CSV table of C-alpha atoms in Angstrom, one decimal:
chain,number,residue,atom,x,y,z
A,28,MET,CA,-4.6,-4.1,1.3
A,29,LYS,CA,-4.4,-2.9,-2.3
A,30,VAL,CA,-1.1,-3.1,-4.0
A,31,ARG,CA,-0.2,-0.2,-6.1
A,32,ALA,CA,1.0,-0.8,-9.6
A,33,LEU,CA,4.3,0.8,-10.4
A,34,THR,CA,6.2,1.2,-13.6
A,35,LEU,CA,9.4,-0.7,-13.9
A,36,ALA,CA,11.3,2.6,-13.7
A,37,ALA,CA,9.5,3.6,-10.5
A,38,ALA,CA,10.0,0.2,-8.9
A,39,LEU,CA,13.7,0.6,-9.5
A,40,VAL,CA,13.8,4.0,-7.9
A,41,ILE,CA,11.5,3.4,-4.9
A,42,PRO,CA,13.0,1.1,-2.3
A,43,ALA,CA,10.7,-1.4,-0.6
A,44,ALA,CA,10.5,0.6,2.5
A,45,ALA,CA,9.3,3.7,0.6
A,46,ALA,CA,6.7,1.6,-1.2
A,47,TRP,CA,5.3,0.5,2.2
A,48,ALA,CA,5.4,4.2,3.3
A,49,VAL,CA,3.2,5.1,0.3
A,50,ASP,CA,0.5,2.7,1.5
A,51,GLY,CA,1.1,4.0,5.1
A,52,THR,CA,0.3,7.5,4.0
A,53,ALA,CA,-3.1,6.4,2.8
A,54,LEU,CA,-3.7,4.5,6.0
A,55,TYR,CA,-2.7,7.6,8.0
A,56,GLU,CA,-5.1,9.7,6.0
A,57,LYS,CA,-7.9,7.2,6.6
A,58,LYS,CA,-7.3,6.0,10.2
A,59,CYS,CA,-5.0,8.5,12.0
A,60,LYS,CA,-5.4,12.0,10.7
A,61,THR,CA,-8.6,12.7,12.7
A,62,CYS,CA,-6.6,12.6,16.0
A,63,HIS,CA,-3.2,13.7,14.8
A,64,SER,CA,-1.3,16.3,12.7
A,65,ILE,CA,1.7,16.3,10.5
A,66,GLY,CA,3.4,19.4,9.3
A,67,GLY,CA,0.6,21.6,10.7
A,68,VAL,CA,-2.1,19.7,8.8
A,69,ALA,CA,-4.4,18.6,11.5
A,70,GLY,CA,-7.5,16.5,11.9
A,71,PRO,CA,-10.5,17.8,13.8
A,72,MET,CA,-9.4,16.1,17.1
A,73,ALA,CA,-5.7,16.6,16.7
A,74,LYS,CA,-5.3,17.8,20.2
A,75,THR,CA,-6.2,14.3,21.4
A,76,GLY,CA,-3.4,12.5,19.6
A,77,GLY,CA,-1.0,15.3,18.9
A,78,ALA,CA,1.6,16.0,16.3
A,79,LEU,CA,3.5,13.2,14.7
A,80,ASP,CA,6.3,15.4,13.3
A,81,GLY,CA,9.6,13.8,13.9
A,82,VAL,CA,8.3,10.5,15.2
A,83,GLY,CA,10.6,8.6,12.9
A,84,ALA,CA,13.6,10.2,14.5
A,85,LYS,CA,12.3,9.5,18.0
A,86,ARG,CA,11.1,5.9,17.7
A,87,ASP,CA,12.3,2.8,16.0
A,88,ALA,CA,10.2,0.2,14.1
A,89,THR,CA,10.2,-2.2,17.0
A,90,TRP,CA,8.9,0.4,19.4
A,91,LEU,CA,6.2,1.6,17.0
A,92,ARG,CA,5.0,-2.0,16.3
A,93,GLU,CA,4.7,-2.7,20.0
A,94,TYR,CA,3.0,0.6,20.7
A,95,PHE,CA,0.5,0.0,17.9
A,96,LYS,CA,-0.4,-3.5,19.2
A,97,ASP,CA,-0.5,-2.5,22.9
A,98,PRO,CA,-0.3,1.3,23.4
A,99,LYS,CA,-0.5,1.2,27.2
A,100,SER,CA,2.6,-1.1,27.4
A,101,LYS,CA,4.7,1.8,26.1
A,102,ILE,CA,2.7,4.8,27.4
A,103,PRO,CA,0.4,3.9,30.3
A,104,GLU,CA,-1.7,7.1,29.9
A,105,SER,CA,-2.1,6.6,26.1
A,106,LYS,CA,-5.5,7.3,24.6
A,107,PHE,CA,-4.6,5.5,21.4
A,108,PRO,CA,-7.6,3.3,20.5
A,109,LYS,CA,-7.5,-0.3,19.6
A,110,LEU,CA,-7.5,-0.5,15.8
A,111,THR,CA,-8.1,-3.5,13.7
A,112,LEU,CA,-5.6,-3.6,10.9
A,113,SER,CA,-3.9,-6.5,9.1
A,114,ASP,CA,-0.2,-7.2,9.7
A,115,GLU,CA,0.6,-5.7,6.4
A,116,GLU,CA,-1.3,-2.5,7.2
A,117,TRP,CA,0.5,-2.2,10.6
A,118,GLU,CA,3.8,-2.7,8.7
A,119,ALA,CA,2.9,0.0,6.2
A,120,LEU,CA,1.9,2.4,9.0
A,121,VAL,CA,5.2,1.7,10.8
A,122,ALA,CA,7.2,2.3,7.6
A,123,TYR,CA,5.3,5.6,7.0
A,124,MET,CA,5.9,6.8,10.6
A,125,LEU,CA,9.6,6.1,10.1
A,126,THR,CA,9.7,8.6,7.2
A,127,LEU,CA,8.6,11.4,9.5
A,128,LYS,CA,12.0,12.7,10.6
């Protein structure tokens, strides 16, 4: 995963979780947006995965991690595909999802 360079001022303002969320945003755009929507901005197959608005208020980090690793363990009828992401990418995606309140 690419690490984004921040100025010292930005690094002091952006907490670590927010920095993860920045990378999670890019991952969402690349890997998730096709089947989901946020704020009415939808991918071409958004009806398959649905809206993610408010997911950060409904789920905690542990639930999201477990769901991402084994979707059917949390939602037996889930259509979430198996994705190959590094642990750092999963953490970035979880952090981003937690910002969606």
